[in-house]
Structure formats: C-alpha cells, structure tokens
C-alpha cells in the first residue's frame, strides 16, 4: 500500500458513475427531466476532472441546466491546478457552456464549483464532453479529509461581494467559494460539504423566515435524504443562531415561546451532532457565533450548553466554541469578503492549535 495519488486513464468519460469525476460536497447523480443529470445544490458543490491535452487546440464543454428562484443568473467558478480561472454567468434554462479551452501541455486538475446557494439556485449537468484530451480518474491516497459546515446566510457567503448600500439578496453579490467555509477548507487542503441556507434557524419556534435546519441538514437538495459518500467529516463547523436570535426578539413571541425555542435549540443541536458522530465517530465539532452581530446571551448560552453536552456525551475535547467579533460591512448587513478572510484565519489557527 504505497502512499500517493493514483491517476488511472479512462477511455470513456462517464460523469454518471464513480469512474470519471470526483464530486464535491453533496453533489449527486439523479434522474431529472427524463434524463440522468449530476445535481449541484448546496454552496460550493461541484466536480473535479483530471485531464491532459493531446493537442494545443482542446476544450471541455458541459450541458448545464440552471434553475433559480426570482433571479436571472447564477454563477459557477472554474479552477485549473487549484488556481481560480474564471467566473461564468449562467442564464436560466439549459445551455452549452465551454468550461475550459486550450489547456497547456501537461496533466491538469480541473475543478468547477457552484457559487450560489441552494435556497435560490439549482444546477444540473447532463453532459460533459471534450476534444483532444486524455482523461484520468484520480484516487487520493491517503483519502482526502472532509470538513462539513452547517450554517445560514453567513456560511453561504451572502453579500460578501456587495456593499452595505445593497439592501437585498443578489446572486452576483454572493461568492460561496470565498465564504469563510470554503476558504477554510482550501487552507486546510480538505474537501468541503457546506449545508448553508439564508434565513435558516435551528428551531421551528424561533424561525423568523419559516426555514428550519431540521428539514435540511441531512438532505442533498433541501428535501431528499443524502446517502452519498461525502459524509464522514474529520471536522464539522456549526454556525447557527443568528436567525433564531431574530425570532427570539420578535415582540409577538411570548416568554413561554422563547423559553421553548431555547430548549428546542439545544435539543436540535444535539440531533445534528448525533447525525455527524454516527457517520464519523472521530469528528471534532466547532461551534461558532457572532460572525455577523451579537446574538444575545440566551442563544450564546444555548450554544455553550450544547457544546458541554457534546463533551459530556462524546468525551472531552470533542466540541469547541469560537466567538467572533461581528461584521456587517458586506451587502444587507452581512460580513464582507475581508471579514470572511479574517474568519478563515481565526478558524485555521484555532484548528492548527487545538485539533490537527
């Protein structure tokens, strides 16, 4: 069992089985519109392909179907050998897109990631074809580590490309590949799985927008259960509570409802942690709060109680809590790109010191 990645040449590029491309996050092969498609839903889902040009003229095209709620466009980002290549704007509906063109001589790792979140955009790929290229399937040895995130608009990168004067959600002002979550995965050299949804709360009782993480946390598309392979994180980051805070301070909520909401928050935290630990018994859990604004003593205390419960149930040094300073200098009261960069560094340093 010699260590080292293995690239096996493939004669036939088949994106619907495990033999050609590596999928990121909870990407999944499904039947849709009477044909097989690769579905990309959550933030920074996508795929990796290894190839080598056989001629200076070469290209890779994909047939992509873009669906978006109330937005004309969604965006994807391409990478060559780990470096950002370009952002591609997709129109609604099906289209053929050239993803890569005239790659230089030599073997390349190509990546395509979805920049927007599942709450507003869905992406389907029904074909991937190339010309003048040899393809390889890369098997990683050792297997790549996975870091999983459960979060709201902050984790999805809402408004990180925008200015405070922008008072609404725009797909073009969101780059999930530059959220603290994906940046942290890149810095650790881990694969990521980002379960993030703008406006989402951890409790039904406090949810101000009616979106509840308990309906989403174990799905690949917000509805159907994810049963795939990318499911055994070494580290999981939970960054929830900002929207529950909004609900907690709703003046129409009685103190009984608020109390119930906090109890529900702690209970649901435990359910998600159990779900993570069942699939990945060695996983460490990092709980984050105040990345956007101060979420108040009641919710902070609920997060700390949840963390104590983790360490009581799964052993000391399983759960950790990281407090942030808040930032609302991106679009519509959300953290800016500079803040996401800072949060990435804080979490990376914390992991290097306490976990790795």
Tab-separated table of C-alpha atoms in Angstrom:
chain	number	residue	atom	x	y	z
A	1	UNK	CA	0.000	0.000	0.000
A	2	UNK	CA	2.278	2.744	-1.291
A	3	UNK	CA	1.166	6.275	-0.435
A	4	UNK	CA	0.483	8.641	-3.293
A	5	UNK	CA	-2.332	9.592	-5.606
A	6	UNK	CA	-3.142	7.281	-8.482
A	7	UNK	CA	-4.342	8.636	-11.848
A	8	UNK	CA	-5.950	5.916	-13.948
A	9	UNK	CA	-6.543	6.710	-17.609
A	10	UNK	CA	-10.172	6.382	-18.687
A	11	UNK	CA	-11.161	5.698	-22.266
A	12	UNK	CA	-14.735	6.874	-21.886
A	13	UNK	CA	-15.732	9.968	-19.902
A	14	UNK	CA	-18.827	8.969	-17.920
A	15	UNK	CA	-19.997	11.583	-15.457
A	16	UNK	CA	-22.760	9.383	-14.043
A	17	UNK	CA	-20.692	6.780	-12.293
A	18	UNK	CA	-17.734	6.981	-9.988
A	19	UNK	CA	-15.192	6.169	-12.698
A	20	UNK	CA	-14.546	9.586	-14.243
A	21	UNK	CA	-15.024	12.592	-11.978
A	22	UNK	CA	-14.793	13.255	-8.258
A	23	UNK	CA	-17.845	15.051	-6.862
A	24	UNK	CA	-17.605	17.728	-4.165
A	25	UNK	CA	-20.000	18.102	-1.252
A	26	UNK	CA	-23.464	16.630	-1.602
A	27	UNK	CA	-23.465	16.617	-5.399
A	28	UNK	CA	-25.497	13.683	-6.665
A	29	UNK	CA	-26.452	11.788	-9.820
A	30	UNK	CA	-30.243	11.890	-10.217
A	31	UNK	CA	-32.947	11.449	-12.865
A	32	UNK	CA	-34.447	14.796	-13.799
A	33	UNK	CA	-36.429	15.938	-16.867
A	34	UNK	CA	-36.370	12.334	-18.135
A	35	UNK	CA	-32.590	12.095	-18.192
A	36	UNK	CA	-29.644	11.373	-15.967
A	37	UNK	CA	-28.045	14.532	-14.572
A	38	UNK	CA	-25.483	15.444	-11.948
A	39	UNK	CA	-27.246	17.717	-9.459
A	40	UNK	CA	-25.384	20.529	-7.679
A	41	UNK	CA	-27.393	22.190	-4.927
A	42	UNK	CA	-25.571	23.375	-1.853
A	43	UNK	CA	-22.855	26.036	-1.823
A	44	UNK	CA	-19.536	25.042	-3.450
A	45	UNK	CA	-20.777	21.699	-4.728
A	46	UNK	CA	-19.098	20.748	-7.980
A	47	UNK	CA	-16.650	18.325	-9.519
A	48	UNK	CA	-13.019	17.556	-10.290
A	49	UNK	CA	-11.671	16.154	-13.531
A	50	UNK	CA	-8.058	15.249	-14.360
A	51	UNK	CA	-7.033	15.574	-17.995
A	52	UNK	CA	-4.128	16.015	-20.376
A	53	UNK	CA	-4.259	17.725	-23.795
A	54	UNK	CA	-3.232	15.749	-26.873
A	55	UNK	CA	-3.181	18.911	-28.999
A	56	UNK	CA	-2.832	22.655	-28.438
A	57	UNK	CA	-6.474	23.105	-29.501
A	58	UNK	CA	-8.610	21.469	-26.868
A	59	UNK	CA	-11.747	22.195	-24.919
A	60	UNK	CA	-14.269	20.904	-22.417
A	61	UNK	CA	-17.971	21.678	-22.730
A	62	UNK	CA	-20.879	20.947	-20.429
A	63	UNK	CA	-24.641	20.948	-20.906
A	64	UNK	CA	-25.955	22.767	-17.851
A	65	UNK	CA	-29.484	23.474	-16.704
A	66	UNK	CA	-29.751	26.468	-14.387
A	67	UNK	CA	-32.816	26.997	-12.210
A	68	UNK	CA	-33.157	29.983	-9.934
A	69	UNK	CA	-35.877	31.417	-7.742
A	70	UNK	CA	-36.532	35.049	-8.580
A	71	UNK	CA	-33.042	35.577	-10.035
A	72	UNK	CA	-31.972	35.697	-13.667
A	73	UNK	CA	-28.477	34.352	-13.217
A	74	UNK	CA	-26.392	32.018	-11.151
A	75	UNK	CA	-22.622	31.733	-11.208
A	76	UNK	CA	-20.023	28.995	-11.344
A	77	UNK	CA	-16.274	29.237	-10.960
A	78	UNK	CA	-13.602	27.231	-12.782
A	79	UNK	CA	-10.139	26.314	-11.483
A	80	UNK	CA	-7.040	24.954	-13.172
A	81	UNK	CA	-4.496	23.248	-10.887
A	82	UNK	CA	-6.001	24.874	-7.809
A	83	UNK	CA	-5.976	28.418	-9.219
A	84	UNK	CA	-9.108	30.386	-9.989
A	85	UNK	CA	-9.622	30.645	-13.753
A	86	UNK	CA	-12.928	32.412	-14.349
A	87	UNK	CA	-16.442	33.130	-13.179
A	88	UNK	CA	-19.136	32.036	-15.633
A	89	UNK	CA	-22.604	33.580	-15.574
A	90	UNK	CA	-25.397	31.120	-16.361
A	91	UNK	CA	-28.789	32.121	-17.713
A	92	UNK	CA	-31.986	30.383	-16.668
A	93	UNK	CA	-32.652	27.179	-18.569
A	94	UNK	CA	-30.418	24.736	-20.436
A	95	UNK	CA	-27.239	25.873	-22.158
A	96	UNK	CA	-23.988	24.506	-23.520
A	97	UNK	CA	-21.037	26.154	-21.826
A	98	UNK	CA	-17.336	25.957	-22.651
A	99	UNK	CA	-15.721	25.377	-19.259
A	100	UNK	CA	-12.076	25.137	-20.364
A	101	UNK	CA	-10.292	25.873	-23.618
A	102	UNK	CA	-6.772	25.396	-24.993
A	103	UNK	CA	-5.209	23.982	-21.828
A	104	UNK	CA	-1.422	23.947	-21.857
A	105	UNK	CA	0.596	20.776	-22.365
A	106	UNK	CA	0.762	18.513	-19.309
A	107	UNK	CA	-1.682	16.955	-16.882
A	108	UNK	CA	-4.186	19.254	-15.155
A	109	UNK	CA	-6.596	19.127	-12.262
A	110	UNK	CA	-9.777	20.939	-13.332
A	111	UNK	CA	-12.474	21.982	-10.906
A	112	UNK	CA	-15.882	23.586	-11.268
A	113	UNK	CA	-17.746	24.919	-8.209
A	114	UNK	CA	-21.212	26.400	-7.738
A	115	UNK	CA	-21.003	29.900	-6.229
A	116	UNK	CA	-24.597	30.468	-5.131
A	117	UNK	CA	-26.709	28.765	-2.508
A	118	UNK	CA	-29.389	26.101	-2.796
A	119	UNK	CA	-32.156	28.316	-1.402
A	120	UNK	CA	-32.084	30.371	-4.630
A	121	UNK	CA	-30.315	28.247	-7.270
A	122	UNK	CA	-30.106	24.700	-8.566
A	123	UNK	CA	-27.727	23.386	-11.204
A	124	UNK	CA	-27.884	20.213	-13.300
A	125	UNK	CA	-25.256	18.789	-15.673
A	126	UNK	CA	-26.440	16.291	-18.294
A	127	UNK	CA	-23.264	16.041	-20.348
A	128	UNK	CA	-19.568	16.770	-20.180
A	129	UNK	CA	-17.579	16.375	-23.402
A	130	UNK	CA	-14.095	17.269	-24.504
A	131	UNK	CA	-11.927	17.342	-27.585
A	132	UNK	CA	-8.237	16.472	-27.904
A	133	UNK	CA	-7.884	15.374	-24.300
A	134	UNK	CA	-6.946	12.265	-22.347
A	135	UNK	CA	-8.882	11.783	-19.095
A	136	UNK	CA	-7.878	10.286	-15.780
A	137	UNK	CA	-9.714	9.349	-12.635
A	138	UNK	CA	-7.714	10.373	-9.579
A	139	UNK	CA	-7.794	8.218	-6.467
A	140	UNK	CA	-6.387	10.022	-3.456
A	141	UNK	CA	-4.089	8.134	-1.128
A	142	UNK	CA	-4.381	8.924	1.705
A	143	UNK	CA	-8.062	9.709	1.227
A	144	UNK	CA	-8.793	13.432	1.421
A	145	UNK	CA	-10.155	14.815	4.682
A	146	UNK	CA	-13.623	16.359	4.736
A	147	UNK	CA	-14.816	19.394	6.679
A	148	UNK	CA	-18.566	19.887	6.962
A	149	UNK	CA	-20.436	23.131	7.718
A	150	UNK	CA	-23.959	23.759	8.956
A	151	UNK	CA	-24.892	27.403	8.687
A	152	UNK	CA	-27.082	30.219	7.438
A	153	UNK	CA	-26.514	33.124	5.027
A	154	UNK	CA	-23.114	33.904	6.587
A	155	UNK	CA	-21.778	30.419	5.788
A	156	UNK	CA	-23.284	30.623	2.274
A	157	UNK	CA	-21.354	33.859	1.604
A	158	UNK	CA	-24.435	36.089	1.279
A	159	UNK	CA	-23.399	39.611	0.253
A	160	UNK	CA	-19.650	39.018	0.575
A	161	UNK	CA	-19.097	40.730	-2.797
A	162	UNK	CA	-21.525	43.558	-2.062
A	163	UNK	CA	-21.568	46.918	-0.303
A	164	UNK	CA	-23.649	47.953	2.746
A	165	UNK	CA	-25.790	50.120	0.458
A	166	UNK	CA	-27.133	46.947	-1.193
A	167	UNK	CA	-30.279	46.049	0.764
A	168	UNK	CA	-31.342	42.831	-0.923
A	169	UNK	CA	-30.002	39.394	-1.879
A	170	UNK	CA	-28.363	39.305	-5.312
A	171	UNK	CA	-26.740	36.174	-6.744
A	172	UNK	CA	-23.945	38.297	-8.237
A	173	UNK	CA	-23.007	39.614	-4.767
A	174	UNK	CA	-22.596	36.117	-3.319
A	175	UNK	CA	-19.485	34.007	-3.782
A	176	UNK	CA	-19.799	30.836	-1.741
A	177	UNK	CA	-16.333	29.742	-2.889
A	178	UNK	CA	-14.962	32.734	-0.935
A	179	UNK	CA	-17.100	32.250	2.176
A	180	UNK	CA	-15.057	31.561	5.307
A	181	UNK	CA	-16.257	27.946	4.962
A	182	UNK	CA	-14.792	27.148	1.542
A	183	UNK	CA	-11.718	29.302	2.205
A	184	UNK	CA	-11.072	27.318	5.390
A	185	UNK	CA	-11.422	24.002	3.550
A	186	UNK	CA	-8.958	25.236	0.901
A	187	UNK	CA	-6.469	26.462	3.509
A	188	UNK	CA	-6.628	23.118	5.358
A	189	UNK	CA	-6.449	21.301	1.997
A	190	UNK	CA	-9.669	19.438	2.891
A	191	UNK	CA	-12.723	18.784	0.756
A	192	UNK	CA	-15.820	20.633	1.917
A	193	UNK	CA	-19.514	19.974	2.360
A	194	UNK	CA	-21.434	23.184	3.066
A	195	UNK	CA	-25.030	22.862	4.235
A	196	UNK	CA	-25.992	26.523	4.353
A	197	UNK	CA	-29.261	28.336	3.721
A	198	UNK	CA	-30.029	32.048	4.047
A	199	UNK	CA	-32.557	32.844	6.761
A	200	UNK	CA	-32.367	29.378	8.299
A	201	UNK	CA	-32.900	28.837	12.018
A	202	UNK	CA	-32.239	25.757	14.133
A	203	UNK	CA	-35.701	25.901	15.698
A	204	UNK	CA	-39.221	25.907	14.332
A	205	UNK	CA	-40.391	28.013	17.260
A	206	UNK	CA	-37.998	30.904	16.667
A	207	UNK	CA	-37.561	30.674	12.877
A	208	UNK	CA	-38.348	34.195	11.626
A	209	UNK	CA	-38.488	33.190	7.944
A	210	UNK	CA	-40.055	29.763	8.373
A	211	UNK	CA	-36.900	27.878	7.293
A	212	UNK	CA	-35.688	25.248	9.730
A	213	UNK	CA	-32.340	23.423	9.607
A	214	UNK	CA	-34.081	20.259	10.872
A	215	UNK	CA	-35.720	19.967	7.429
A	216	UNK	CA	-32.434	20.432	5.555
A	217	UNK	CA	-29.416	19.122	7.490
A	218	UNK	CA	-29.496	15.547	6.154
A	219	UNK	CA	-30.556	16.336	2.562
A	220	UNK	CA	-28.764	16.979	-0.725
A	221	UNK	CA	-31.438	19.246	-2.195
A	222	UNK	CA	-33.329	20.610	0.820
A	223	UNK	CA	-35.869	17.765	0.634
A	224	UNK	CA	-34.420	14.322	-0.109
A	225	UNK	CA	-32.029	12.463	2.192
A	226	UNK	CA	-28.358	12.430	1.221
A	227	UNK	CA	-26.974	8.878	1.229
A	228	UNK	CA	-23.723	9.538	-0.610
A	229	UNK	CA	-20.071	9.050	0.143
A	230	UNK	CA	-19.056	12.595	1.156
A	231	UNK	CA	-20.368	12.071	4.604
A	232	UNK	CA	-17.535	11.376	7.028
A	233	UNK	CA	-16.093	14.695	8.162
A	234	UNK	CA	-12.947	14.964	10.235
A	235	UNK	CA	-14.197	18.361	11.457
A	236	UNK	CA	-17.721	19.812	11.489
A	237	UNK	CA	-18.432	23.512	11.995
A	238	UNK	CA	-21.859	24.579	13.268
A	239	UNK	CA	-22.627	28.268	12.838
A	240	UNK	CA	-26.316	28.710	13.648
A	241	UNK	CA	-28.291	31.042	15.898
A	242	UNK	CA	-28.307	34.386	14.071
A	243	UNK	CA	-31.812	33.804	12.691
A	244	UNK	CA	-33.088	32.198	15.898
A	245	UNK	CA	-31.951	35.429	17.555
A	246	UNK	CA	-34.169	37.357	15.132
A	247	UNK	CA	-37.101	35.191	16.172
A	248	UNK	CA	-36.261	35.448	19.852
A	249	UNK	CA	-36.569	39.223	19.739
A	250	UNK	CA	-39.861	39.196	17.870
A	251	UNK	CA	-42.215	41.137	20.155
A	252	UNK	CA	-45.115	38.868	19.187
A	253	UNK	CA	-43.403	35.905	20.857
A	254	UNK	CA	-44.461	35.136	24.417
A	255	UNK	CA	-41.845	34.366	27.074
A	256	UNK	CA	-43.146	30.773	27.088
A	257	UNK	CA	-42.455	30.512	23.348
A	258	UNK	CA	-38.991	31.989	23.813
A	259	UNK	CA	-38.191	29.515	26.570
A	260	UNK	CA	-39.488	26.682	24.392
A	261	UNK	CA	-37.364	27.988	21.495
A	262	UNK	CA	-34.163	27.867	23.541
A	263	UNK	CA	-34.914	24.304	24.727
A	264	UNK	CA	-35.630	23.301	21.141
A	265	UNK	CA	-32.364	24.916	20.012
A	266	UNK	CA	-30.330	22.772	22.444
A	267	UNK	CA	-32.276	19.612	21.546
A	268	UNK	CA	-31.855	20.151	17.770
A	269	UNK	CA	-28.157	20.953	18.180
A	270	UNK	CA	-27.786	17.529	19.774
A	271	UNK	CA	-29.673	15.825	16.945
A	272	UNK	CA	-27.347	17.297	14.313
A	273	UNK	CA	-24.261	16.409	16.365
A	274	UNK	CA	-25.517	12.816	16.753
A	275	UNK	CA	-26.087	12.659	12.992
A	276	UNK	CA	-22.488	13.806	12.389
A	277	UNK	CA	-20.968	11.475	15.012
A	278	UNK	CA	-22.936	8.425	13.817
A	279	UNK	CA	-21.379	8.768	10.368
A	280	UNK	CA	-17.985	9.914	11.624
A	281	UNK	CA	-17.238	8.868	15.229
A	282	UNK	CA	-13.846	10.661	15.313
A	283	UNK	CA	-15.224	14.008	14.126
A	284	UNK	CA	-14.475	17.164	16.130
A	285	UNK	CA	-17.200	19.799	16.356
A	286	UNK	CA	-16.553	23.561	16.335
A	287	UNK	CA	-19.440	25.851	17.292
A	288	UNK	CA	-19.208	29.457	16.074
A	289	UNK	CA	-21.208	32.552	16.900
A	290	UNK	CA	-21.327	36.362	16.428
A	291	UNK	CA	-19.811	36.383	12.928
A	292	UNK	CA	-22.400	38.923	11.860
A	293	UNK	CA	-23.736	40.545	15.053
A	294	UNK	CA	-24.108	39.754	18.754
A	295	UNK	CA	-26.777	37.043	19.044
A	296	UNK	CA	-27.509	37.744	22.720
A	297	UNK	CA	-26.874	35.962	25.994
A	298	UNK	CA	-29.716	33.419	25.726
A	299	UNK	CA	-28.596	31.949	22.402
A	300	UNK	CA	-24.900	32.154	23.240
A	301	UNK	CA	-25.620	30.293	26.455
A	302	UNK	CA	-27.624	27.673	24.457
A	303	UNK	CA	-24.599	27.165	22.167
A	304	UNK	CA	-22.286	26.766	25.181
A	305	UNK	CA	-24.714	24.290	26.791
A	306	UNK	CA	-24.826	22.345	23.520
A	307	UNK	CA	-21.030	22.238	23.490
A	308	UNK	CA	-20.933	20.971	27.087
A	309	UNK	CA	-23.431	18.272	26.070
A	310	UNK	CA	-21.135	17.233	23.198
A	311	UNK	CA	-18.151	16.808	25.530
A	312	UNK	CA	-20.224	15.016	28.126
A	313	UNK	CA	-21.625	12.546	25.598
A	314	UNK	CA	-18.604	12.035	23.327
A	315	UNK	CA	-15.647	12.784	25.590
A	316	UNK	CA	-13.573	15.849	26.466
A	317	UNK	CA	-12.098	17.851	23.571
A	318	UNK	CA	-14.716	16.693	21.081
A	319	UNK	CA	-16.540	20.029	20.968
A	320	UNK	CA	-15.084	23.540	20.884
A	321	UNK	CA	-16.593	27.025	20.857
A	322	UNK	CA	-15.196	30.001	18.941
A	323	UNK	CA	-16.571	33.510	19.413
A	324	UNK	CA	-16.224	36.150	16.676
A	325	UNK	CA	-16.342	39.939	16.711
A	326	UNK	CA	-19.086	40.551	14.163
A	327	UNK	CA	-19.055	42.352	10.824
A	328	UNK	CA	-21.823	43.845	8.703
A	329	UNK	CA	-19.855	45.660	6.026
A	330	UNK	CA	-20.913	43.436	3.112
A	331	UNK	CA	-24.339	43.638	1.458
A	332	UNK	CA	-27.510	43.961	3.533
A	333	UNK	CA	-25.870	43.707	6.957
A	334	UNK	CA	-23.740	40.655	6.163
A	335	UNK	CA	-19.983	40.141	6.599
A	336	UNK	CA	-17.695	41.479	3.868
A	337	UNK	CA	-15.074	39.490	1.988
A	338	UNK	CA	-12.408	40.997	4.260
A	339	UNK	CA	-14.332	39.646	7.274
A	340	UNK	CA	-14.605	36.196	5.663
A	341	UNK	CA	-10.830	36.244	5.101
A	342	UNK	CA	-10.292	37.153	8.766
A	343	UNK	CA	-12.700	34.448	9.988
A	344	UNK	CA	-10.874	31.898	7.834
A	345	UNK	CA	-7.582	32.759	9.515
A	346	UNK	CA	-9.090	32.688	13.040
A	347	UNK	CA	-10.582	29.231	12.463
A	348	UNK	CA	-7.493	27.897	10.694
A	349	UNK	CA	-5.236	29.000	13.565
A	350	UNK	CA	-7.680	27.552	16.098
A	351	UNK	CA	-7.710	24.173	14.311
A	352	UNK	CA	-3.908	24.107	13.954
A	353	UNK	CA	-3.548	24.761	17.674
A	354	UNK	CA	-6.330	22.586	19.104
A	355	UNK	CA	-7.304	19.867	16.655
A	356	UNK	CA	-4.822	18.917	13.931
